[in-house]
PDB file of C-alpha atoms in Angstrom:
ATOM      1  CA  MET A   5     138.492-111.629  43.086  1.00 42.00           C
ATOM      2  CA  SER A   6     140.498-111.624  46.183  1.00 42.00           C
ATOM      3  CA  THR A   7     139.293-109.605  48.147  1.00 43.00           C
ATOM      4  CA  HIS A   8     143.080-108.872  50.989  1.00 43.00           C
ATOM      5  CA  PHE A   9     146.594-108.563  50.256  1.00 41.00           C
ATOM      6  CA  ASN A  10     148.649-111.550  50.208  1.00 49.00           C
ATOM      7  CA  CYS A  11     150.557-109.492  52.954  1.00 61.00           C
ATOM      8  CA  PHE A  12     148.167-109.807  55.227  1.00 65.00           C
ATOM      9  CA  GLN A  13     147.704-112.909  57.365  1.00 66.00           C
ATOM     10  CA  SER A  14     143.863-114.027  59.382  1.00 67.00           C
ATOM     11  CA  LEU A  15     143.620-114.000  62.681  1.00 65.00           C
ATOM     12  CA  ASN A  16     142.061-117.509  62.635  1.00 53.00           C
ATOM     13  CA  PHE A  17     139.251-116.645  64.314  1.00 46.00           C
ATOM     14  CA  SER A  18     137.045-119.570  65.039  1.00 41.00           C
ATOM     15  CA  PRO A  19     132.825-118.936  65.292  1.00 38.00           C
ATOM     16  CA  LYS A  20     130.948-120.712  67.595  1.00 37.00           C
ATOM     17  CA  ALA A  21     127.012-119.214  66.667  1.00 35.00           C
ATOM     18  CA  ARG A  22     125.628-117.503  63.702  1.00 36.00           C
ATOM     19  CA  ILE A  23     123.257-114.758  63.181  1.00 33.00           C
ATOM     20  CA  PHE A  24     121.092-114.174  59.910  1.00 34.00           C
ATOM     21  CA  SER A  25     119.885-110.678  58.469  1.00 35.00           C
ATOM     22  CA  ASN A  26     117.002-111.137  56.251  1.00 38.00           C
ATOM     23  CA  GLY A  27     117.550-114.682  56.178  1.00 39.00           C
ATOM     24  CA  ARG A  28     121.352-114.356  55.371  1.00 40.00           C
ATOM     25  CA  GLU A  29     123.918-115.855  57.403  1.00 40.00           C
ATOM     26  CA  ILE A  30     126.101-112.251  58.107  1.00 37.00           C
ATOM     27  CA  TYR A  31     129.145-113.006  60.445  1.00 38.00           C
ATOM     28  CA  PRO A  32     129.750-115.470  62.653  1.00 35.00           C
ATOM     29  CA  ARG A  33     128.360-114.338  66.419  1.00 33.00           C
ATOM     30  CA  ARG A  34     131.723-115.163  68.904  1.00 34.00           C
ATOM     31  CA  PHE A  35     135.052-116.204  67.462  1.00 35.00           C
ATOM     32  CA  PHE A  36     138.778-117.521  69.773  1.00 34.00           C
ATOM     33  CA  VAL A  37     141.529-116.797  68.644  1.00 38.00           C
ATOM     34  CA  SER A  38     143.062-120.081  67.094  1.00 38.00           C
ATOM     35  CA  SER A  39     145.756-121.633  69.269  1.00 35.00           C
ATOM     36  CA  SER A  40     147.922-121.644  66.155  1.00 38.00           C
ATOM     37  CA  ILE A  41     149.287-117.910  67.207  1.00 39.00           C
ATOM     38  CA  HIS A  42     150.278-120.013  70.768  1.00 42.00           C
ATOM     39  CA  GLN A  43     151.709-123.087  70.701  1.00 45.00           C
ATOM     40  CA  SER A  44     151.527-124.708  74.499  1.00 45.00           C
ATOM     41  CA  HIS A  45     150.381-128.326  75.449  1.00 48.00           C
ATOM     42  CA  GLN A  46     147.815-126.240  78.175  1.00 52.00           C
ATOM     43  CA  PRO A  47     144.741-125.213  77.457  1.00 52.00           C
ATOM     44  CA  THR A  48     144.515-121.508  77.250  1.00 66.00           C
ATOM     45  CA  SER A  49     141.711-119.367  78.488  1.00 82.00           C
ATOM     46  CA  SER A  50     140.153-117.036  75.545  1.00 86.00           C
ATOM     47  CA  GLN A  51     140.337-114.449  77.443  1.00 89.00           C
ATOM     48  CA  SER A  52     145.152-114.991  77.966  1.00 91.00           C
ATOM     49  CA  LYS A  53     144.626-116.216  73.351  1.00 92.00           C
ATOM     50  CA  LEU A  54     143.197-112.487  73.313  1.00 94.00           C
ATOM     51  CA  ASP A  55     145.958-111.190  75.223  1.00 94.00           C
ATOM     52  CA  ILE A  56     148.604-113.036  73.358  1.00 94.00           C
ATOM     53  CA  LEU A  57     147.266-111.537  70.230  1.00 95.00           C
ATOM     54  CA  LEU A  58     147.216-108.540  70.955  1.00 96.00           C
ATOM     55  CA  ASP A  59     150.504-108.251  72.401  1.00 95.00           C
ATOM     56  CA  SER A  60     151.657-109.616  68.703  1.00 96.00           C
ATOM     57  CA  VAL A  61     150.844-106.660  67.403  1.00 97.00           C
ATOM     58  CA  LYS A  62     153.627-104.004  66.969  1.00 97.00           C
ATOM     59  CA  TRP A  63     151.601-100.748  68.515  1.00 98.00           C
ATOM     60  CA  ASP A  64     153.598 -97.917  67.420  1.00 97.00           C
ATOM     61  CA  ASP A  65     154.801 -94.893  70.493  1.00 97.00           C
ATOM     62  CA  LYS A  66     152.029 -94.252  71.399  1.00 97.00           C
ATOM     63  CA  GLY A  67     150.287 -97.828  71.311  1.00 97.00           C
ATOM     64  CA  LEU A  68     147.880 -97.016  67.941  1.00 98.00           C
ATOM     65  CA  ALA A  69     148.199 -99.089  64.755  1.00 98.00           C
ATOM     66  CA  VAL A  70     146.625 -98.605  61.377  1.00 98.00           C
ATOM     67  CA  ALA A  71     143.454-100.135  60.530  1.00 98.00           C
ATOM     68  CA  ILE A  72     141.522-100.276  56.494  1.00 98.00           C
ATOM     69  CA  ALA A  73     138.864-101.414  56.258  1.00 97.00           C
ATOM     70  CA  GLN A  74     137.990-103.383  52.979  1.00 95.00           C
ATOM     71  CA  HIS A  75     134.679-104.550  51.384  1.00 93.00           C
ATOM     72  CA  VAL A  76     134.525-107.490  52.097  1.00 92.00           C
ATOM     73  CA  ASP A  77     132.859-108.698  48.335  1.00 89.00           C
ATOM     74  CA  THR A  78     133.375-105.900  46.340  1.00 86.00           C
ATOM     75  CA  GLY A  79     137.286-105.322  47.690  1.00 88.00           C
ATOM     76  CA  ALA A  80     136.564-102.229  47.505  1.00 89.00           C
ATOM     77  CA  VAL A  81     138.884-100.288  50.141  1.00 94.00           C
ATOM     78  CA  LEU A  82     136.350 -97.904  52.952  1.00 95.00           C
ATOM     79  CA  MET A  83     138.143 -96.263  55.160  1.00 97.00           C
ATOM     80  CA  GLN A  84     141.002 -95.974  57.195  1.00 97.00           C
ATOM     81  CA  GLY A  85     141.641 -95.115  60.754  1.00 97.00           C
ATOM     82  CA  PHE A  86     143.612 -96.525  63.860  1.00 98.00           C
ATOM     83  CA  ALA A  87     143.185 -99.138  65.878  1.00 98.00           C
ATOM     84  CA  ASN A  88     144.698 -99.498  69.380  1.00 98.00           C
ATOM     85  CA  ARG A  89     144.401-102.641  72.048  1.00 97.00           C
ATOM     86  CA  ASP A  90     140.977-101.536  73.292  1.00 97.00           C
ATOM     87  CA  ALA A  91     139.488-100.933  69.573  1.00 98.00           C
ATOM     88  CA  LEU A  92     140.692-103.910  68.553  1.00 98.00           C
ATOM     89  CA  ALA A  93     139.431-106.302  71.382  1.00 97.00           C
ATOM     90  CA  SER A  94     136.117-104.487  70.730  1.00 97.00           C
ATOM     91  CA  THR A  95     135.973-104.943  66.585  1.00 98.00           C
ATOM     92  CA  ILE A  96     136.750-109.022  67.706  1.00 97.00           C
ATOM     93  CA  SER A  97     134.204-108.840  70.363  1.00 96.00           C
ATOM     94  CA  SER A  98     131.258-107.538  68.607  1.00 97.00           C
ATOM     95  CA  LYS A  99     132.389-107.784  65.291  1.00 97.00           C
ATOM     96  CA  LYS A 100     131.388-103.320  64.490  1.00 98.00           C
ATOM     97  CA  ALA A 101     134.703-101.570  62.703  1.00 98.00           C
ATOM     98  CA  THR A 102     136.264 -99.552  65.996  1.00 98.00           C
ATOM     99  CA  PHE A 103     138.579 -97.796  65.856  1.00 98.00           C
ATOM    100  CA  TYR A 104     140.524 -94.955  68.149  1.00 98.00           C
ATOM    101  CA  SER A 105     140.042 -91.492  67.834  1.00 97.00           C
ATOM    102  CA  ARG A 106     143.746 -89.092  68.172  1.00 96.00           C
ATOM    103  CA  SER A 107     141.378 -85.882  68.125  1.00 96.00           C
ATOM    104  CA  ARG A 108     139.112 -87.150  71.309  1.00 96.00           C
ATOM    105  CA  SER A 109     141.000 -89.749  72.320  1.00 96.00           C
ATOM    106  CA  LYS A 110     138.451 -92.074  72.893  1.00 97.00           C
ATOM    107  CA  LEU A 111     137.488 -95.454  71.056  1.00 98.00           C
ATOM    108  CA  TRP A 112     134.133 -95.003  68.128  1.00 97.00           C
ATOM    109  CA  THR A 113     132.447 -97.689  66.275  1.00 98.00           C
ATOM    110  CA  LYS A 114     131.871 -96.635  62.685  1.00 97.00           C
ATOM    111  CA  GLY A 115     127.826 -96.000  62.165  1.00 96.00           C
ATOM    112  CA  GLU A 116     127.328 -95.500  66.182  1.00 95.00           C
ATOM    113  CA  THR A 117     126.127 -92.007  64.901  1.00 94.00           C
ATOM    114  CA  SER A 118     124.609 -92.674  61.892  1.00 94.00           C
ATOM    115  CA  MET A 119     123.680 -96.652  61.619  1.00 96.00           C
ATOM    116  CA  ASN A 120     125.754 -97.035  59.036  1.00 96.00           C
ATOM    117  CA  TYR A 121     128.551-100.128  60.791  1.00 97.00           C
ATOM    118  CA  ILE A 122     130.396-101.646  59.145  1.00 98.00           C
ATOM    119  CA  ASN A 123     129.524-105.701  60.136  1.00 97.00           C
ATOM    120  CA  VAL A 124     133.970-107.476  60.288  1.00 97.00           C
ATOM    121  CA  CYS A 125     134.024-111.331  58.947  1.00 95.00           C
ATOM    122  CA  ASP A 126     137.974-112.096  59.353  1.00 96.00           C
ATOM    123  CA  ILE A 127     140.675-109.299  60.829  1.00 97.00           C
ATOM    124  CA  PHE A 128     144.248-109.783  59.237  1.00 97.00           C
ATOM    125  CA  LEU A 129     147.511-108.399  60.249  1.00 97.00           C
ATOM    126  CA  ASP A 130     150.544-107.518  57.661  1.00 96.00           C
ATOM    127  CA  CYS A 131     153.284-109.600  57.506  1.00 95.00           C
ATOM    128  CA  ASP A 132     154.969-106.878  59.699  1.00 95.00           C
ATOM    129  CA  ARG A 133     152.174-107.048  61.954  1.00 96.00           C
ATOM    130  CA  ASP A 134     152.010-103.300  62.334  1.00 96.00           C
ATOM    131  CA  SER A 135     148.790-102.232  61.192  1.00 97.00           C
ATOM    132  CA  LEU A 136     145.209-104.143  60.570  1.00 98.00           C
ATOM    133  CA  LEU A 137     142.896-105.008  58.167  1.00 98.00           C
ATOM    134  CA  TYR A 138     138.501-105.163  59.038  1.00 98.00           C
ATOM    135  CA  LEU A 139     136.888-107.095  55.863  1.00 96.00           C
ATOM    136  CA  GLY A 140     133.874-106.629  56.450  1.00 96.00           C
ATOM    137  CA  MET A 141     129.866-105.465  55.071  1.00 94.00           C
ATOM    138  CA  PRO A 142     128.863-102.202  55.320  1.00 95.00           C
ATOM    139  CA  ASP A 143     125.402-101.540  56.146  1.00 95.00           C
ATOM    140  CA  GLY A 144     125.759 -98.117  54.067  1.00 93.00           C
ATOM    141  CA  PRO A 145     127.992 -95.356  53.331  1.00 92.00           C
ATOM    142  CA  SER A 146     131.087 -95.211  54.946  1.00 94.00           C
ATOM    143  CA  CYS A 147     132.454 -91.490  53.940  1.00 93.00           C
ATOM    144  CA  HIS A 148     130.770 -89.220  56.516  1.00 91.00           C
ATOM    145  CA  THR A 149     130.191 -87.008  52.774  1.00 90.00           C
ATOM    146  CA  GLY A 150     127.453 -89.391  52.199  1.00 90.00           C
ATOM    147  CA  SER A 151     130.063 -91.465  49.811  1.00 89.00           C
ATOM    148  CA  GLU A 152     130.673 -95.191  49.443  1.00 88.00           C
ATOM    149  CA  THR A 153     133.650 -95.624  49.674  1.00 91.00           C
ATOM    150  CA  CYS A 154     136.398 -92.473  51.484  1.00 93.00           C
ATOM    151  CA  TYR A 155     138.284 -92.464  48.715  1.00 90.00           C
ATOM    152  CA  TYR A 156     136.828 -90.816  45.460  1.00 87.00           C
ATOM    153  CA  THR A 157     139.471 -87.748  44.764  1.00 85.00           C
ATOM    154  CA  SER A 158     141.997 -89.185  42.431  1.00 83.00           C
ATOM    155  CA  VAL A 159     145.830 -87.495  42.289  1.00 85.00           C
ATOM    156  CA  PHE A 160     146.534 -88.347  39.127  1.00 82.00           C
ATOM    157  CA  ASP A 161     143.129 -86.710  38.046  1.00 79.00           C
ATOM    158  CA  SER A 162     144.157 -83.873  40.477  1.00 80.00           C
ATOM    159  CA  LEU A 163     147.680 -83.624  38.689  1.00 85.00           C
ATOM    160  CA  ASP A 164     145.822 -82.991  35.182  1.00 80.00           C
ATOM    161  CA  GLY A 165     143.615 -80.215  36.001  1.00 73.00           C
ATOM    162  CA  SER A 166     140.855 -82.392  35.670  1.00 61.00           C
ATOM    163  CA  HIS A 167     138.028 -81.430  38.129  1.00 57.00           C
ATOM    164  CA  ALA A 168     134.792 -83.483  35.683  1.00 48.00           C
ATOM    165  CA  GLU A 169     135.473 -86.193  37.875  1.00 51.00           C
ATOM    166  CA  GLU A 170     136.262 -85.166  41.319  1.00 48.00           C
ATOM    167  CA  ASN A 171     133.986 -87.999  42.872  1.00 56.00           C
ATOM    168  CA  LYS A 172     135.806 -90.618  41.557  1.00 67.00           C
ATOM    169  CA  LEU A 173     135.227 -93.547  43.995  1.00 72.00           C
ATOM    170  CA  ALA A 174     138.777 -95.995  44.240  1.00 75.00           C
ATOM    171  CA  MET A 175     136.868 -99.276  42.236  1.00 77.00           C
ATOM    172  CA  THR A 176     137.883-102.812  41.967  1.00 82.00           C
ATOM    173  CA  THR A 177     138.062-103.135  38.109  1.00 88.00           C
ATOM    174  CA  LEU A 178     134.346-105.216  38.375  1.00 89.00           C
ATOM    175  CA  GLN A 179     132.895-102.561  40.242  1.00 86.00           C
ATOM    176  CA  SER A 180     133.672 -99.760  37.651  1.00 88.00           C
ATOM    177  CA  LEU A 181     132.797-101.999  34.732  1.00 93.00           C
ATOM    178  CA  GLU A 182     129.495-102.711  36.693  1.00 93.00           C
ATOM    179  CA  ALA A 183     129.500 -98.790  36.536  1.00 90.00           C
ATOM    180  CA  THR A 184     129.927 -98.168  33.304  1.00 93.00           C
ATOM    181  CA  ILE A 185     127.750 -99.781  32.529  1.00 96.00           C
ATOM    182  CA  VAL A 186     124.792 -98.112  34.671  1.00 94.00           C
ATOM    183  CA  GLN A 187     126.351 -94.621  32.766  1.00 93.00           C
ATOM    184  CA  ARG A 188     125.612 -95.925  29.838  1.00 95.00           C
ATOM    185  CA  LYS A 189     121.804 -97.783  30.831  1.00 96.00           C
ATOM    186  CA  ALA A 190     121.749 -94.078  32.077  1.00 94.00           C
ATOM    187  CA  GLU A 191     122.249 -92.642  28.982  1.00 93.00           C
ATOM    188  CA  ILE A 192     119.628 -94.462  27.209  1.00 93.00           C
ATOM    189  CA  SER A 193     116.915 -91.792  27.315  1.00 87.00           C
ATOM    190  CA  GLU A 194     118.750 -89.090  26.980  1.00 88.00           C
ATOM    191  CA  PRO A 195     117.983 -87.999  23.303  1.00 83.00           C
ATOM    192  CA  SER A 196     121.052 -88.364  21.185  1.00 80.00           C
ATOM    193  CA  ASN A 197     122.134 -88.280  17.177  1.00 82.00           C
ATOM    194  CA  SER A 198     125.179 -90.667  17.786  1.00 84.00           C
ATOM    195  CA  LYS A 199     125.139 -94.670  16.588  1.00 90.00           C
ATOM    196  CA  PRO A 200     124.218 -96.404  20.468  1.00 91.00           C
ATOM    197  CA  SER A 201     127.064 -98.158  22.182  1.00 94.00           C
ATOM    198  CA  TRP A 202     127.182-102.260  21.625  1.00 97.00           C
ATOM    199  CA  THR A 203     126.358-102.202  25.710  1.00 97.00           C
ATOM    200  CA  LYS A 204     123.553 -99.817  25.156  1.00 96.00           C
ATOM    201  CA  ARG A 205     122.249-101.701  22.033  1.00 96.00           C
ATOM    202  CA  LEU A 206     122.605-105.444  24.756  1.00 98.00           C
ATOM    203  CA  LEU A 207     120.722-103.248  26.776  1.00 97.00           C
ATOM    204  CA  LEU A 208     117.948-102.421  24.261  1.00 96.00           C
ATOM    205  CA  ASP A 209     117.565-105.819  22.975  1.00 97.00           C
ATOM    206  CA  ASN A 210     117.051-108.861  25.154  1.00 97.00           C
ATOM    207  CA  LYS A 211     117.198-111.617  22.589  1.00 98.00           C
ATOM    208  CA  LEU A 212     120.461-110.460  21.387  1.00 98.00           C
ATOM    209  CA  LEU A 213     122.208-110.331  25.021  1.00 98.00           C
ATOM    210  CA  CYS A 214     121.142-113.357  25.764  1.00 98.00           C
ATOM    211  CA  SER A 215     121.964-115.103  22.820  1.00 98.00           C
ATOM    212  CA  LYS A 216     125.646-113.252  23.530  1.00 98.00           C
ATOM    213  CA  ILE A 217     126.403-114.527  26.629  1.00 98.00           C
ATOM    214  CA  ARG A 218     125.876-118.203  24.344  1.00 98.00           C
ATOM    215  CA  GLU A 219     127.672-117.690  22.552  1.00 98.00           C
ATOM    216  CA  GLU A 220     130.411-116.262  24.836  1.00 98.00           C
ATOM    217  CA  ALA A 221     130.109-119.209  26.767  1.00 98.00           C
ATOM    218  CA  ASP A 222     130.100-121.726  23.727  1.00 98.00           C
ATOM    219  CA  GLU A 223     133.887-119.964  22.948  1.00 98.00           C
ATOM    220  CA  LEU A 224     134.688-120.223  26.541  1.00 98.00           C
ATOM    221  CA  CYS A 225     134.094-124.073  26.843  1.00 98.00           C
ATOM    222  CA  ARG A 226     135.790-124.931  22.926  1.00 97.00           C
ATOM    223  CA  THR A 227     138.811-123.233  24.715  1.00 97.00           C
ATOM    224  CA  LEU A 228     138.413-125.706  27.160  1.00 97.00           C
ATOM    225  CA  GLU A 229     137.744-128.335  24.106  1.00 97.00           C
ATOM    226  CA  ASP A 230     140.782-127.602  22.106  1.00 97.00           C
ATOM    227  CA  SER A 231     143.440-127.018  24.053  1.00 96.00           C
ATOM    228  CA  GLU A 232     143.870-123.614  22.952  1.00 96.00           C
ATOM    229  CA  GLU A 233     145.962-121.033  24.448  1.00 96.00           C
ATOM    230  CA  THR A 234     145.812-119.400  27.874  1.00 95.00           C
ATOM    231  CA  PRO A 235     145.442-116.214  26.891  1.00 96.00           C
ATOM    232  CA  ARG A 236     142.420-117.439  25.055  1.00 97.00           C
ATOM    233  CA  THR A 237     140.605-118.809  27.790  1.00 98.00           C
ATOM    234  CA  ALA A 238     141.032-115.440  29.697  1.00 97.00           C
ATOM    235  CA  SER A 239     139.936-113.121  27.023  1.00 97.00           C
ATOM    236  CA  GLU A 240     136.468-115.175  26.539  1.00 98.00           C
ATOM    237  CA  MET A 241     135.944-115.438  30.265  1.00 98.00           C
ATOM    238  CA  ALA A 242     136.263-111.817  29.843  1.00 97.00           C
ATOM    239  CA  ASP A 243     133.575-111.164  27.401  1.00 98.00           C
ATOM    240  CA  VAL A 244     131.891-113.731  29.005  1.00 98.00           C
ATOM    241  CA  LEU A 245     131.611-111.562  32.284  1.00 97.00           C
ATOM    242  CA  TYR A 246     130.974-108.287  30.371  1.00 98.00           C
ATOM    243  CA  HIS A 247     127.457-109.418  28.950  1.00 98.00           C
ATOM    244  CA  ALA A 248     126.891-111.818  31.692  1.00 98.00           C
ATOM    245  CA  MET A 249     127.805-108.178  33.897  1.00 97.00           C
ATOM    246  CA  VAL A 250     125.226-106.391  31.531  1.00 98.00           C
ATOM    247  CA  LEU A 251     122.425-108.651  31.985  1.00 98.00           C
ATOM    248  CA  LEU A 252     122.704-108.029  35.806  1.00 98.00           C
ATOM    249  CA  SER A 253     122.349-104.207  34.744  1.00 97.00           C
ATOM    250  CA  ALA A 254     119.246-104.923  32.804  1.00 97.00           C
ATOM    251  CA  ARG A 255     117.953-107.033  35.942  1.00 97.00           C
ATOM    252  CA  GLU A 256     118.552-104.144  37.905  1.00 97.00           C
ATOM    253  CA  VAL A 257     121.569-106.990  40.025  1.00 97.00           C
ATOM    254  CA  LYS A 258     124.454-105.432  41.604  1.00 94.00           C
ATOM    255  CA  VAL A 259     127.414-107.466  40.899  1.00 92.00           C
ATOM    256  CA  GLU A 260     127.698-107.255  44.531  1.00 90.00           C
ATOM    257  CA  GLU A 261     124.715-109.230  45.255  1.00 93.00           C
ATOM    258  CA  VAL A 262     126.057-112.271  43.122  1.00 94.00           C
ATOM    259  CA  LEU A 263     129.336-112.196  45.158  1.00 91.00           C
ATOM    260  CA  THR A 264     127.955-111.968  48.407  1.00 90.00           C
ATOM    261  CA  VAL A 265     126.123-115.914  47.341  1.00 92.00           C
ATOM    262  CA  LEU A 266     129.505-116.750  46.053  1.00 91.00           C
ATOM    263  CA  ARG A 267     131.040-116.472  49.828  1.00 88.00           C
ATOM    264  CA  GLN A 268     128.028-117.461  51.365  1.00 88.00           C
ATOM    265  CA  ARG A 269     128.495-120.559  49.815  1.00 88.00           C
ATOM    266  CA  PHE A 270     131.941-121.195  50.704  1.00 83.00           C
ATOM    267  CA  SER A 271     130.665-123.450  53.791  1.00 70.00           C
ATOM    268  CA  ARG A 272     129.032-125.356  51.787  1.00 68.00           C
ATOM    269  CA  SER A 273     129.030-128.281  49.473  1.00 67.00           C
ATOM    270  CA  GLY A 274     127.714-127.841  46.397  1.00 64.00           C
ATOM    271  CA  ILE A 275     125.557-130.844  46.096  1.00 68.00           C
ATOM    272  CA  GLU A 276     123.923-128.854  49.259  1.00 67.00           C
ATOM    273  CA  GLU A 277     123.706-125.569  48.050  1.00 60.00           C
ATOM    274  CA  LYS A 278     122.148-127.005  44.996  1.00 66.00           C
ATOM    275  CA  ARG A 279     119.437-129.172  46.941  1.00 68.00           C
ATOM    276  CA  SER A 280     119.071-125.936  49.789  1.00 69.00           C
ATOM    277  CA  ARG A 281     117.037-124.537  46.545  1.00 64.00           C
ATOM    278  CA  LYS A 282     114.769-126.634  45.886  1.00 61.00           C
TER     279      LYS A 282
END
């Protein structure tokens, strides 16, 4: 699952050192802007490269650009603010999402009071170079209301006059599926005279759940072995994902944790990663 939009271009930072939290790599400690931004045969200092990068951003007449923070693993849009040259430079050096407050006329780092920092893994510029994307891992809720993201009010629900889900988060497809499974799990303890949903049945029967995962995985493999049409492969993979996510819920594991593990494997060979498990 892609966690950034194709119209955004990476700033191409190169890590010089790494830091770890709870035994897991979180983000590089120091970055240097890639020389691809400035073609020169002469050595260029890190500060010069940074200045070239900052000059390349199309700041508005107030010296600002929109800065969007996005969860590096789930793809959820966490919040939106504004950044100026100093805010972007601070984010690059500190790896903490930093913005410029228009009301207070000063820089502010998300989490400086709540401690819910957004640890930046990468920064992207859009194709017009007039907006920024902070791709990072949040330490906690990103909204001052305590919500996971600042986007929880559906325009379409409001237009329909619906207030039942006024705190519905703007979720990715996998997040929405996970939330539905969690809801079904919570409903198991509630009295009901109706027939349990398929998800509830799976959550109540480990043997049934495991047998379905094995069955769906086999059907996915057969689409390759039997050279079936590609839509069939997508359909079978959807079945595998759904049943696997029910198992994750049964084990109290979030899909975000799985995506984090995958991201941490990107820079390692499969053979090396398997050896590390031993």
